[in-house]
Coordinates of C-alpha atoms in Angstrom, one line a residue:
Chain A
M1 CA 0.4 0.0 -2.3
T2 CA -1.1 -2.3 -4.7
A3 CA -3.3 0.6 -5.7
L4 CA -0.5 2.3 -6.5
A5 CA 1.1 -0.1 -8.8
T6 CA -1.6 -0.8 -11.1
E7 CA -2.8 2.8 -11.8
P8 CA -0.3 3.6 -14.5
R9 CA -1.8 0.7 -16.7
V10 CA -5.2 1.8 -15.8
R11 CA -4.4 5.4 -17.1
T12 CA -2.9 3.9 -20.3
Q13 CA -5.9 1.5 -21.0
A14 CA -8.3 4.2 -20.7
R15 CA -6.8 6.1 -23.9
R16 CA -6.9 3.1 -26.1
P17 CA -10.3 3.1 -28.1
E18 CA -13.3 1.6 -26.4
P19 CA -14.3 -2.1 -27.4
P20 CA -16.6 -2.8 -30.2
P21 CA -20.0 -2.1 -29.0
R22 CA -21.5 -5.6 -27.5
R23 CA -24.9 -6.9 -27.9
R24 CA -27.9 -4.7 -26.3
H25 CA -29.2 -6.2 -23.3
R26 CA -32.2 -5.7 -21.5
W27 CA -32.1 -2.4 -19.5
F28 CA -31.8 -4.0 -16.1
V29 CA -28.7 -6.2 -17.0
P30 CA -26.0 -3.7 -16.9
L31 CA -27.6 -2.7 -13.7
L32 CA -27.2 -6.0 -12.0
F33 CA -23.7 -5.9 -12.8
V34 CA -22.7 -2.4 -12.0
G35 CA -25.4 -1.6 -9.2
P36 CA -23.8 -3.0 -6.3
A37 CA -20.3 -1.5 -6.5
L38 CA -22.1 2.0 -7.6
V39 CA -24.4 1.9 -4.6
L40 CA -21.3 1.6 -2.3
Q41 CA -19.3 4.3 -4.2
L42 CA -22.3 6.5 -4.1
T43 CA -22.4 6.0 -0.4
F44 CA -18.6 5.9 0.5
L45 CA -16.8 7.7 -1.8
F46 CA -18.8 10.2 -4.0
L47 CA -21.0 11.3 -1.0
P48 CA -18.1 11.7 1.6
L49 CA -16.1 13.6 -1.3
A50 CA -18.8 15.9 -1.8
N51 CA -19.4 16.2 1.9
T52 CA -15.9 17.2 2.4
F53 CA -16.2 20.4 -0.1
V54 CA -19.3 21.4 1.6
L55 CA -18.0 20.6 5.7
A56 CA -14.9 22.6 4.6
F57 CA -16.9 26.0 4.5
T58 CA -18.7 25.1 7.9
N59 CA -17.7 25.0 11.4
A60 CA -19.3 21.6 11.8
S61 CA -18.2 19.2 14.4
T62 CA -17.8 15.6 14.2
I63 CA -20.6 15.3 16.8
G64 CA -22.7 17.3 15.0
G65 CA -24.3 20.8 14.1
G66 CA -22.3 23.6 12.2
T67 CA -23.1 26.6 10.5
F68 CA -21.8 28.0 6.9
T69 CA -18.8 30.1 7.6
G70 CA -17.6 30.8 4.3
L71 CA -13.7 30.8 3.9
A72 CA -13.0 31.2 7.7
N73 CA -11.5 27.9 7.6
F74 CA -9.4 28.8 5.0
T75 CA -8.2 32.2 6.4
E76 CA -7.6 30.3 9.7
L77 CA -5.6 27.6 8.2
M78 CA -3.2 30.3 6.2
S79 CA -2.1 31.7 9.6
D80 CA -2.1 28.4 11.4
T81 CA 1.8 27.7 11.9
T82 CA 1.2 24.5 13.4
F83 CA -0.3 23.5 10.0
W84 CA 2.4 25.0 7.9
H85 CA 5.1 23.3 10.1
A86 CA 3.3 20.0 9.3
V87 CA 3.1 20.5 5.8
G88 CA 6.9 21.6 5.9
R89 CA 7.5 18.4 7.4
T90 CA 5.8 16.5 5.2
F91 CA 7.8 18.1 2.2
V92 CA 10.9 17.3 4.0
Y93 CA 9.9 13.8 4.2
M94 CA 9.2 13.5 0.6
L95 CA 12.6 15.2 -0.2
V96 CA 14.5 12.6 1.8
A97 CA 12.2 9.6 1.2
V98 CA 11.6 9.9 -2.7
P99 CA 15.1 10.2 -3.5
A100 CA 16.5 7.6 -1.3
L101 CA 13.5 5.0 -2.5
V102 CA 14.2 5.8 -6.2
I103 CA 18.1 5.4 -5.9
I104 CA 17.8 2.4 -3.7
S105 CA 15.3 0.7 -5.7
T106 CA 16.9 1.1 -9.0
C107 CA 20.2 -0.1 -7.4
L108 CA 18.8 -3.2 -5.8
A109 CA 16.5 -4.0 -9.0
V110 CA 20.0 -3.9 -11.2
L111 CA 21.7 -5.8 -8.3
V112 CA 19.0 -8.9 -8.5
N113 CA 18.4 -8.5 -12.5
T114 CA 20.9 -11.4 -12.9
R115 CA 20.6 -15.1 -13.7
L116 CA 23.2 -15.7 -11.2
R117 CA 22.4 -18.7 -9.1
G118 CA 20.4 -17.8 -5.8
T119 CA 19.1 -14.8 -7.1
A120 CA 15.6 -16.6 -7.4
L121 CA 15.7 -17.2 -3.7
V122 CA 17.1 -13.5 -3.0
R123 CA 14.3 -11.9 -5.0
P124 CA 10.9 -13.3 -3.1
L125 CA 13.0 -12.5 0.3
L126 CA 13.7 -8.8 -0.5
F127 CA 10.3 -8.4 -1.9
S128 CA 8.4 -9.8 1.3
P129 CA 8.3 -6.3 3.3
M130 CA 5.9 -5.4 0.5
V131 CA 3.2 -7.7 2.2
L132 CA 3.8 -7.1 5.9
P133 CA 1.2 -4.6 7.5
L134 CA 2.9 -1.2 7.6
A135 CA 1.4 -1.1 11.3
V136 CA 3.4 -4.0 12.4
I137 CA 6.4 -2.9 10.7
A138 CA 6.0 0.5 12.8
V139 CA 5.8 -1.6 16.1
V140 CA 8.8 -3.7 15.0
F141 CA 11.0 -0.5 14.3
Q142 CA 9.8 1.5 17.3
Y143 CA 11.9 -1.2 19.3
L144 CA 14.5 -1.6 16.6
L145 CA 15.2 2.5 17.0
D146 CA 14.9 2.6 20.8
S147 CA 18.1 3.5 22.5
D148 CA 18.8 -0.1 23.7
G149 CA 17.4 -1.6 20.3
L150 CA 19.2 -3.4 17.5
V151 CA 20.5 -0.4 15.6
N152 CA 22.2 0.9 18.5
Q153 CA 23.3 -2.1 19.9
I154 CA 25.0 -3.0 16.4
L155 CA 26.6 0.6 16.3
A156 CA 27.8 0.0 20.1
G157 CA 29.0 -3.5 19.2
L158 CA 31.1 -2.2 16.2
Q159 CA 32.4 0.9 18.6
L160 CA 31.1 3.4 16.2
V161 CA 29.3 5.3 19.0
S162 CA 29.8 5.7 22.8
E163 CA 26.4 6.9 23.7
P164 CA 23.0 5.1 22.3
V165 CA 21.8 7.5 19.4
P166 CA 18.3 9.0 20.1
F167 CA 16.8 7.9 16.7
L168 CA 13.2 8.6 18.0
S169 CA 13.6 10.9 21.0
D170 CA 15.6 13.8 19.4
P171 CA 13.3 16.1 17.8
D172 CA 16.1 16.8 15.1
L173 CA 16.5 13.1 14.3
A174 CA 13.1 11.6 14.7
L175 CA 11.5 12.6 11.2
F176 CA 14.5 11.1 9.6
S177 CA 14.2 7.8 11.6
L178 CA 10.7 7.7 10.3
T179 CA 11.8 8.1 6.8
A180 CA 14.2 5.3 7.1
V181 CA 11.0 3.1 8.2
T182 CA 9.2 4.4 5.1
V183 CA 12.2 3.4 2.9
W184 CA 12.6 -0.1 4.4
K185 CA 8.9 -1.2 3.8
G186 CA 8.6 1.0 0.2
C187 CA 11.7 -0.3 -1.7
A188 CA 10.4 -3.8 -1.8
L189 CA 7.4 -2.8 -4.2
Y190 CA 9.6 0.0 -6.0
T191 CA 12.3 -2.6 -6.8
L192 CA 9.7 -5.4 -7.9
I193 CA 8.3 -2.6 -10.4
T194 CA 11.8 -1.5 -11.6
L195 CA 12.9 -5.1 -11.9
A196 CA 9.9 -6.0 -14.1
A197 CA 10.7 -3.0 -16.5
L198 CA 14.3 -4.2 -16.4
Q199 CA 13.6 -7.5 -17.6
N200 CA 11.4 -6.2 -20.5
V201 CA 14.6 -3.9 -21.7
S202 CA 15.9 -5.3 -25.1
A203 CA 19.4 -6.9 -24.9
E204 CA 20.3 -5.7 -28.2
L205 CA 21.6 -2.1 -27.4
D206 CA 23.3 -3.9 -24.3
E207 CA 25.1 -6.3 -26.6
A208 CA 26.0 -3.5 -29.1
A209 CA 27.6 -1.3 -26.5
Q210 CA 29.4 -4.6 -25.1
L211 CA 30.9 -5.0 -28.5
D212 CA 31.9 -1.5 -28.4
G213 CA 33.8 -2.3 -25.4
A214 CA 31.8 -0.6 -22.6
G215 CA 32.3 -2.0 -19.1
W216 CA 29.2 -3.3 -17.2
L217 CA 28.7 -0.1 -15.0
R218 CA 28.7 2.2 -18.1
R219 CA 26.4 -0.1 -19.9
T220 CA 23.9 0.1 -17.1
V221 CA 24.3 3.8 -16.8
G222 CA 24.3 4.8 -20.3
V223 CA 22.3 2.2 -22.1
T224 CA 19.9 0.2 -19.7
L225 CA 18.8 2.8 -17.4
P226 CA 17.9 5.4 -19.9
Q227 CA 15.2 2.7 -21.3
I228 CA 13.3 2.7 -18.0
R229 CA 13.4 6.2 -17.4
G230 CA 9.3 6.4 -17.6
T231 CA 9.3 3.7 -14.9
T232 CA 11.7 5.5 -12.8
V233 CA 9.6 8.7 -12.9
M234 CA 6.4 6.6 -12.2
I235 CA 7.9 5.0 -8.9
A236 CA 9.1 8.7 -8.0
I237 CA 5.5 10.0 -8.4
L238 CA 4.2 7.1 -6.6
A239 CA 6.7 7.5 -3.7
A240 CA 5.7 11.7 -3.5
I241 CA 2.1 10.9 -3.4
A242 CA 2.5 8.0 -0.5
T243 CA 4.9 10.7 1.3
L244 CA 2.2 13.0 1.3
R245 CA -0.1 10.7 2.8
V246 CA 2.0 9.6 5.4
F247 CA 0.4 8.7 8.8
T248 CA 1.0 5.0 10.2
E249 CA 4.8 5.7 10.9
P250 CA 4.5 8.8 12.8
Y251 CA 1.1 7.8 14.6
I252 CA 2.5 4.6 15.7
I253 CA 6.4 5.1 16.3
T254 CA 6.6 8.6 17.6
G255 CA 3.1 9.8 18.1
G256 CA 4.1 13.1 16.2
G257 CA 6.4 13.6 18.9
P258 CA 8.7 14.6 20.3
G259 CA 7.1 17.7 20.7
D260 CA 5.5 18.0 17.4
S261 CA 8.8 17.2 15.4
T262 CA 7.1 14.3 13.4
Q263 CA 3.6 15.9 13.0
T264 CA 2.7 15.3 9.2
I265 CA -0.3 16.5 7.4
V266 CA -2.4 13.7 7.8
V267 CA -1.3 13.4 11.6
Y268 CA -2.4 16.8 11.9
L269 CA -5.6 16.4 10.2
F270 CA -6.2 13.3 12.3
Q271 CA -5.7 15.1 15.5
K272 CA -7.9 18.1 14.4
G273 CA -10.8 16.0 13.0
I274 CA -10.7 12.6 14.9
S275 CA -8.8 12.2 17.9
P276 CA -8.5 14.3 20.2
G277 CA -10.2 17.0 18.2
T278 CA -13.8 16.8 16.7
D279 CA -13.3 19.7 14.1
A280 CA -14.8 18.3 11.0
G281 CA -14.7 21.6 9.1
Y282 CA -11.5 22.6 9.8
A283 CA -10.2 19.0 9.2
S284 CA -12.0 19.0 6.0
A285 CA -10.1 22.3 5.0
I286 CA -7.0 20.6 5.6
S287 CA -8.1 17.6 3.5
L288 CA -8.7 19.7 0.6
V289 CA -5.4 21.3 0.8
L290 CA -3.8 17.7 1.1
F291 CA -6.1 17.2 -2.1
V292 CA -4.7 19.8 -3.9
F293 CA -1.0 18.7 -3.2
V294 CA -1.6 15.1 -4.4
L295 CA -3.7 16.6 -7.6
T296 CA -0.3 18.8 -8.1
V297 CA 1.9 15.6 -8.0
S298 CA -0.4 13.6 -10.2
S299 CA -0.7 16.2 -12.8
I300 CA 3.1 16.4 -13.0
S301 CA 3.1 13.0 -13.5
W302 CA 0.4 13.2 -16.0
L303 CA 2.2 16.1 -18.1
I304 CA 5.4 14.2 -17.8
S305 CA 3.9 11.0 -19.4
R306 CA 2.2 13.2 -22.1
K307 CA 5.5 14.8 -23.1
A308 CA 6.9 11.2 -23.1
R309 CA 4.1 10.1 -25.6
A310 CA 4.4 13.0 -28.0
Chain B
M1 CA 21.3 -9.5 -18.0
T2 CA 24.6 -10.9 -17.7
T3 CA 25.5 -14.7 -17.2
G4 CA 27.4 -15.6 -13.9
T5 CA 30.9 -15.0 -14.4
A6 CA 33.1 -15.4 -11.5
R7 CA 34.0 -11.7 -11.2
E8 CA 30.3 -10.9 -11.1
K9 CA 29.9 -13.5 -8.2
L10 CA 32.4 -11.9 -6.2
I11 CA 30.9 -8.4 -6.6
R12 CA 27.0 -9.3 -6.6
W13 CA 26.6 -12.0 -3.9
P14 CA 28.1 -10.0 -1.1
L15 CA 26.0 -7.0 -1.9
M16 CA 23.0 -9.5 -2.2
L17 CA 23.5 -10.5 1.1
I18 CA 23.8 -7.2 2.7
A19 CA 20.4 -6.4 1.3
V20 CA 18.7 -9.6 2.2
A21 CA 20.4 -8.9 5.7
T22 CA 18.6 -5.6 5.9
V23 CA 15.4 -6.8 5.2
L24 CA 15.5 -10.2 7.2
G25 CA 17.6 -8.7 10.1
P26 CA 14.9 -6.6 11.7
L27 CA 12.5 -9.5 11.4
L28 CA 14.7 -12.0 12.8
W29 CA 15.7 -9.8 15.7
Q30 CA 11.8 -9.7 16.4
V31 CA 11.6 -13.5 16.3
S32 CA 14.8 -13.9 18.7
T33 CA 13.4 -11.4 21.2
A34 CA 10.0 -13.4 20.8
L35 CA 11.6 -16.5 21.9
K36 CA 13.5 -15.2 24.8
G37 CA 12.8 -16.0 28.5
A38 CA 11.8 -13.9 31.1
G39 CA 15.1 -13.6 32.6
E40 CA 17.0 -13.1 29.6
S41 CA 18.4 -9.6 28.4
T42 CA 16.8 -8.5 25.0
V43 CA 19.8 -5.9 24.7
G44 CA 23.4 -6.5 24.2
F45 CA 25.2 -7.3 20.7
P46 CA 26.1 -9.7 19.4
G47 CA 26.1 -11.6 22.4
T48 CA 22.5 -12.1 22.9
L49 CA 21.1 -12.2 19.4
L50 CA 20.3 -15.7 19.8
P51 CA 18.3 -16.7 22.6
Q52 CA 20.0 -18.7 25.2
D53 CA 17.3 -20.8 26.2
P54 CA 14.4 -20.6 23.3
T55 CA 10.9 -20.7 24.8
L56 CA 7.5 -20.4 23.4
D57 CA 6.0 -18.9 26.5
N58 CA 5.9 -15.3 25.1
F59 CA 3.4 -16.8 22.5
V60 CA 1.3 -18.4 25.1
T61 CA 1.2 -15.0 27.1
A62 CA 0.6 -13.4 24.3
F63 CA -2.5 -15.2 23.6
R64 CA -3.6 -15.7 27.3
Q65 CA -2.9 -12.1 28.5
I66 CA -3.9 -10.0 25.7
P67 CA -7.2 -10.7 23.3
L68 CA -4.7 -11.6 20.5
L69 CA -6.7 -14.4 19.5
R70 CA -9.6 -12.3 19.4
Y71 CA -7.6 -9.9 17.2
V72 CA -6.7 -12.3 15.0
L73 CA -10.2 -13.7 14.4
N74 CA -11.5 -9.8 13.8
S75 CA -8.8 -9.6 11.1
V76 CA -9.7 -12.9 9.5
A77 CA -13.4 -11.9 9.3
I78 CA -12.1 -8.4 8.0
S79 CA -10.0 -9.9 5.8
A80 CA -12.4 -12.6 4.3
M81 CA -15.4 -10.1 4.0
G82 CA -12.8 -7.5 2.2
M83 CA -11.5 -10.3 0.1
A84 CA -15.0 -11.4 -1.1
T85 CA -16.7 -8.2 -1.5
T86 CA -13.3 -6.9 -3.6
V87 CA -13.5 -10.2 -5.9
V88 CA -17.3 -10.2 -6.7
L89 CA -17.7 -6.2 -7.0
A90 CA -14.5 -6.2 -9.3
T91 CA -15.6 -9.3 -11.6
L92 CA -19.3 -7.8 -11.8
T93 CA -18.2 -4.3 -12.7
G94 CA -14.9 -4.9 -14.6
Y95 CA -17.4 -7.4 -16.8
A96 CA -19.8 -4.6 -17.4
L97 CA -17.4 -2.1 -18.0
A98 CA -15.5 -4.5 -20.6
R99 CA -18.2 -6.2 -22.4
I100 CA -21.8 -4.6 -21.7
A101 CA -22.7 -1.6 -23.7
F102 CA -24.9 0.6 -21.4
R103 CA -25.6 4.4 -21.1
G104 CA -22.9 6.3 -19.0
R105 CA -20.3 3.4 -19.4
S106 CA -17.6 5.8 -20.6
L107 CA -18.7 8.3 -17.9
Y108 CA -18.7 5.6 -15.1
T109 CA -15.1 4.8 -16.5
T110 CA -13.8 8.2 -16.2
L111 CA -15.1 8.7 -12.8
L112 CA -13.5 5.6 -11.6
L113 CA -10.3 6.7 -12.9
A114 CA -10.6 10.2 -11.7
T115 CA -11.2 8.8 -8.2
A116 CA -8.3 6.3 -8.4
V117 CA -5.9 9.2 -7.5
L118 CA -7.8 10.3 -4.4
P119 CA -6.2 9.5 -1.1
F120 CA -8.3 7.8 1.4
E121 CA -7.1 10.4 3.9
V122 CA -8.7 13.3 2.0
I123 CA -12.3 11.7 2.7
L124 CA -11.6 10.4 6.0
V125 CA -13.6 12.6 8.2
S126 CA -16.7 12.7 5.9
T127 CA -16.5 8.9 5.8
M128 CA -16.6 8.6 9.2
L129 CA -19.6 10.8 9.5
V130 CA -21.5 8.8 6.6
T131 CA -20.5 5.7 8.2
R132 CA -21.6 6.6 11.9
G133 CA -25.0 8.1 10.2
L134 CA -25.8 4.6 8.7
G135 CA -25.3 3.4 12.3
L136 CA -22.2 1.1 11.4
N137 CA -19.7 2.7 13.4
D138 CA -18.1 0.2 15.9
T139 CA -19.1 -2.6 13.5
L140 CA -17.0 -4.9 11.4
L141 CA -19.6 -4.2 8.8
G142 CA -18.5 -0.4 8.8
V143 CA -14.9 -1.3 8.5
V144 CA -15.3 -3.4 5.6
L145 CA -18.1 -1.6 3.6
P146 CA -16.3 2.0 2.7
Q147 CA -13.3 0.0 1.4
A148 CA -15.1 -2.7 -0.4
V149 CA -14.7 -1.5 -3.6
S150 CA -11.3 -1.5 -5.0
I151 CA -10.7 0.5 -8.3
V152 CA -7.6 -1.0 -9.4
A153 CA -9.3 -4.5 -9.2
I154 CA -12.1 -3.6 -11.1
F155 CA -9.6 -2.3 -13.9
V156 CA -7.7 -5.8 -13.6
M157 CA -10.8 -7.8 -14.1
R158 CA -11.9 -5.3 -17.1
Q159 CA -8.6 -6.1 -18.8
A160 CA -9.1 -9.6 -18.3
F161 CA -12.7 -9.6 -19.7
L162 CA -11.4 -7.4 -22.6
R163 CA -8.9 -10.2 -23.6
I164 CA -11.6 -12.7 -24.3
P165 CA -12.2 -12.8 -28.0
N166 CA -15.6 -11.8 -29.1
E167 CA -16.4 -15.2 -30.8
L168 CA -16.6 -17.0 -28.1
A169 CA -19.4 -15.0 -26.1
E170 CA -21.1 -14.7 -29.4
A171 CA -21.1 -18.7 -29.8
A172 CA -22.8 -19.2 -26.8
A173 CA -25.3 -16.3 -27.4
I174 CA -26.1 -18.1 -30.7
D175 CA -26.6 -21.2 -28.9
G176 CA -29.2 -19.6 -26.6
A177 CA -27.2 -18.8 -23.8
G178 CA -28.7 -15.7 -21.8
P179 CA -26.4 -12.8 -20.7
F180 CA -25.8 -14.4 -16.9
Q181 CA -25.3 -17.8 -18.6
V182 CA -22.6 -16.2 -20.9
F183 CA -21.1 -14.4 -18.1
R184 CA -21.0 -17.5 -15.5
H185 CA -20.1 -20.4 -18.3
V186 CA -17.9 -18.4 -20.6
M187 CA -16.7 -15.4 -19.2
L188 CA -15.6 -16.4 -15.7
P189 CA -13.8 -19.4 -16.4
S190 CA -11.6 -17.6 -19.0
V191 CA -10.4 -15.2 -16.2
R192 CA -9.3 -17.7 -13.6
G193 CA -5.8 -16.0 -13.5
S194 CA -7.0 -12.3 -12.6
L195 CA -9.4 -13.8 -10.3
A196 CA -6.8 -15.4 -8.4
V197 CA -4.5 -11.9 -8.4
V198 CA -7.6 -10.0 -7.3
T199 CA -8.1 -12.4 -4.6
V200 CA -4.6 -12.4 -3.3
L201 CA -4.5 -8.7 -3.3
G202 CA -7.7 -8.3 -1.8
F203 CA -6.4 -10.4 1.2
L204 CA -3.2 -8.7 1.5
D205 CA -4.8 -5.1 1.2
S206 CA -7.5 -6.1 4.1
W207 CA -4.7 -7.2 6.3
D208 CA -2.9 -4.1 5.8
H209 CA -5.7 -1.7 6.9
F210 CA -5.0 0.6 9.7
I211 CA -6.2 4.2 9.7
W212 CA -10.0 3.2 9.1
P213 CA -10.5 0.5 11.6
L214 CA -8.7 2.8 14.0
V215 CA -11.1 5.4 13.1
I216 CA -14.5 3.8 13.0
L217 CA -13.9 1.1 15.6
S218 CA -14.0 2.0 19.6
D219 CA -14.6 -1.2 21.1
P220 CA -11.3 -2.6 21.6
A221 CA -12.8 -6.2 21.6
K222 CA -13.5 -5.4 17.9
Y223 CA -10.1 -4.5 16.9
P224 CA -8.1 -6.3 14.0
V225 CA -4.6 -7.2 14.7
N226 CA -3.3 -4.2 13.5
V227 CA -4.8 -1.9 15.5
G228 CA -5.0 -4.2 18.6
V229 CA -0.9 -4.8 18.5
Q230 CA -0.4 -0.9 18.4
Y231 CA -2.9 -0.6 21.2
L232 CA -1.0 -3.0 23.4
S233 CA 2.3 -1.8 22.6
G234 CA 1.3 1.6 23.7
T235 CA -0.8 0.6 26.7
F236 CA -0.9 -2.5 28.2
S237 CA 2.3 -4.4 28.0
A238 CA 5.8 -3.0 28.3
D239 CA 7.3 -6.3 27.9
Q240 CA 8.7 -6.6 24.3
R241 CA 8.9 -10.0 24.2
V242 CA 5.2 -10.5 24.0
I243 CA 4.9 -7.4 21.9
S244 CA 7.3 -9.3 19.4
A245 CA 5.4 -12.5 19.7
A246 CA 2.2 -10.8 18.8
A247 CA 3.6 -9.0 16.1
I248 CA 5.1 -12.2 14.7
V249 CA 1.5 -13.7 14.5
V250 CA 0.5 -10.6 12.7
M251 CA 2.9 -11.3 9.8
I252 CA 2.4 -14.9 9.3
P253 CA -0.8 -15.0 7.3
P254 CA 0.1 -12.1 4.9
L255 CA 4.0 -14.0 4.5
L256 CA 1.9 -17.3 4.2
V257 CA -0.1 -15.9 1.4
Y258 CA 2.5 -14.3 -0.4
F259 CA 5.1 -17.1 -0.3
L260 CA 2.5 -19.7 -1.3
M261 CA 1.0 -17.2 -4.2
Q262 CA 4.2 -15.6 -5.3
K263 CA 3.8 -16.3 -8.8
Q264 CA 0.2 -14.8 -9.2
V265 CA 1.4 -11.5 -6.8
F266 CA 4.1 -10.9 -9.0
R267 CA 2.2 -11.4 -12.2
G268 CA -0.4 -9.2 -11.2
L269 CA 2.0 -6.4 -9.7
S270 CA 4.3 -6.4 -12.6
E271 CA 1.6 -6.8 -15.5
G272 CA 0.3 -3.5 -14.0
A273 CA 3.5 -1.9 -14.0
L274 CA 5.0 -3.1 -17.1
K275 CA 2.6 -1.2 -19.0
G276 CA 3.0 2.2 -17.3

């Protein structure tokens, strides 16, 4: 979560000119500073990354062995309907969760962007899910969405339903119940980011519009929100990447079921390569496809930010 | 931003209450369930939302029947190590990237930026093989090391070091301070704010980790709380009261850190976001 929040800054800073050259040091000085992190990254980042590209073209198992099999994994993947269903589900997840996250976060940020008394108390409460472990949130919601969980109790108490809604046991409904959990947790961070952007918006345009007699809603939609368009696009991209990687919610809450109705790309990758499967080659091929999806979404964000700058 | 007129209060307050209720509701329900006695029904609305006869028995059971304390200690160990490595490595690397001219610096910076978008799941299987190859599977070190370097933290620290004026370092160097003395006595004290941010985020991140410990640990006695609680809810206990009590125990440390360090967390997160 935090990784995503700071990433855009990282990108903008990189384009700035490098700082003026500092004094030269003895050769080992930079090594002492960079060395420890570099060793860990070579071992646990660059080596595994390279290894993923190699494994994807072998029939290696996680137990060992394996020979070069060329594109066999990929041709198998092309006709693997289970995989494409997982891809489809992951994209459905994205298409539901991303708009929901963006719209709700924007509304919440506008709502708490006020000097009204009490807001200072509301904000930290509203953002608190951001720091709660997703795995534990998932355990909580497993009960919450159960047939006699809180949600069904409220619906029954308000006499909205006569039968408990099978949020997690109905194959058509389960995936959407999971997106609700993702949205509940994700809104905290994205609202915080949007609120930060809103507080940087200049008040002058708003005041001018106010003098022209525009109402609050028109000023918000027509004047304020267009000024934070960059942030809105950014949280949409961050949310899209996060939904491509979704794992914890389906793994804990539904275990990918009922049937395979909530099996997402990473759940399938996990099942093939880690547990119960041990097919490292095939899992690596899935990893690479996932990587391509993430790169596509990232390059869209890059294109948008470049266009915005031009 | 508008000032608090009566009409604004009328519109904003109910909406804010709904939002807060949506966030707090599930958590309060969890607390209520955890406080309910064994004989008390956990279902029924709204009658049984408040425990009739609040008891702490479920917390006692959670600690006694299931190895919750062990899980918590494992998590504390993992988070402490994760926090320490994040802070130390980010400080050293961020400093080098910001203020030491060395060959390959821009290449390394580019490489870091490129891998910042790489999802961990993509290298999950290979990282497991490497970690196992090093004999680190089923060890806490194996949980910590692969996620010890936070690229985000490195860049937060790099930004902090870039902001320090040149004159400060030069003055110290002219006074005869070596590179490590400059780093220790001039640079580090100037970035205390960012160090606090990186520390807090390092802790929260480690406490949140799930998929990696799940993959690399096979001995349940080594599980951190996140993995432990879901393992319990799946296998051992069908008693929702005990699981709720355990879940609350897991949530307390990050919430505590969050509410104590709110200002730093917000500053760190929004600084990152603002300039996007």
